[in-house]
Amino acid sequence: MTKTDIAKRVYDHTWKLDPVIRSLLDTDFYKLLMLQMIWGLYPQVDATFSLINRTKTVRLADEIDIAELRDQLDHARSLRFSKKEMIWLAGNTFYGSKQIFRPDFLAWLSEFQLPEYELARRDGRFELRFHGRWTETSMWEIPALAIINELRSRATMRSMGPFSLDVLYARAKAKVWSKVERLRKLPDLRISDFGTRRRHSFLWQRWCVEALKEGLGDALTGTSNVKLAMDTDLEALGTNAHELPMVLAALAPDDEALLEAPYQVLRDWNQYYGGNLLIVLPDTFGTESFLRGAPDWVADWTGFRPDSAPAIEGGEKIISWWKERGRDPREKLLIFSDGLDVDTIEKAYHHFHGRVRMAFGWGTNLTNDFEGCAPVEISSLNAISIVCKVSHANGRPAVKLSDNPEKATGAPGEIQRYLALFGETGRVAKPVKV
């Protein structure tokens, strides 16, 4: 008979709400890596982040109660890094280095609080914005998205009885495990969990990570979720994101500086990180444009993460670029992370195996794949594509072009201005599911 922990039950019931975010460490590792660089080099820059729902058929504000969302956001603002978390960040080895976070940055981080937000409901949509210092607003992206996704799941499951919920999770677990069984047939696979932003829930992400840890063994190289990395003794993994070139481009005083922004980001990054953290994200303003203008020293970096281009097409483009510059692709690393599931992982693995080192960041289709799992089909359990992107830096509009025009963000006029500078070569529209 299972012993009931009465003290824990009583303690849990003292919460005014069931928090989605219970730790500021419940974020992606690249946020902390980027934050250290932003804090060190751009402490006076303001940045506004805005929620964007790319799944136009879903009216989030009709599915999620705005008061409940506000309560969750307010709770996240009440959190601080704990002493245990700060000790772990200071003393743990990340990417082979024990001193990846500088003491003065950690001292500042120990007092960190998420800033205020602006929330409104209009025509079935949430208008959610975070405005303030870039060092503060950047940290809202991951918890805000995780909160919205989990509240959506909770709202749907309130109508389900205990047996329906049992069936739902039993089928979802079986679905994950069937994917694991396919993946463990791939020798030398390197895969990690990238599923925090659009997960079904924190508890479900934890279950998925632990299932991969048992089912894949050493093939699971880690998780992007810092809290789960600490709790499950896995590597915390991540590099950098589109917000860095987006902000630097927005701040550029002229077209020449704007075109140089993607490479200035890399110079800034290299002031703080080296080795396996030297991963290039080339697609913010189009991979073709990035490769065309890239200085030769970029080819000496460890690898690339081709994010929005199709895995095989994007990978082949980068391999050709390495070869043109006399580098051996077999010594380089490609990290695939865009909307992956087992089929796309297997296809890319077999295509590139033996030609280049590979790693896969498995996101939403790992931690939020409930399609076909409910006893009765419920579309509101299906994952949607929501993001939280930089919209302004120091009051100036920010833009992301992407290799997939469906992922472009920014004012239409600004997008056209950037396209005139960077070009449209290599941009191919494809539907965005997650």
CSV table of N, CA, C and O in Angstrom, one decimal, residues 106 240 280 368 383 385 424:
chain,number,residue,atom,x,y,z
A,106,LEU,N,26.6,36.0,-11.8
A,106,LEU,CA,25.8,35.2,-10.9
A,106,LEU,C,25.3,36.0,-9.7
A,106,LEU,O,24.2,35.8,-9.2
A,240,ASN,N,22.5,29.7,-28.7
A,240,ASN,CA,22.0,31.0,-28.8
A,240,ASN,C,20.8,31.0,-29.8
A,240,ASN,O,20.5,30.0,-30.4
A,280,VAL,N,26.8,28.2,-34.9
A,280,VAL,CA,26.2,29.3,-35.7
A,280,VAL,C,24.8,29.0,-36.0
A,280,VAL,O,24.4,27.9,-36.4
A,368,ASN,N,4.8,17.4,-26.5
A,368,ASN,CA,3.4,17.8,-26.7
A,368,ASN,C,2.7,17.1,-27.9
A,368,ASN,O,2.0,17.8,-28.7
A,383,ALA,N,-0.8,20.3,-30.3
A,383,ALA,CA,0.1,21.4,-30.2
A,383,ALA,C,-0.1,22.5,-31.2
A,383,ALA,O,-0.6,22.2,-32.3
A,385,SER,N,1.6,26.5,-32.8
A,385,SER,CA,2.8,27.2,-33.0
A,385,SER,C,2.7,28.6,-32.4
A,385,SER,O,2.2,29.5,-33.1
A,424,GLU,N,16.2,37.5,-51.1
A,424,GLU,CA,15.2,36.4,-50.8
A,424,GLU,C,15.7,35.0,-51.3
A,424,GLU,O,15.0,34.0,-51.1
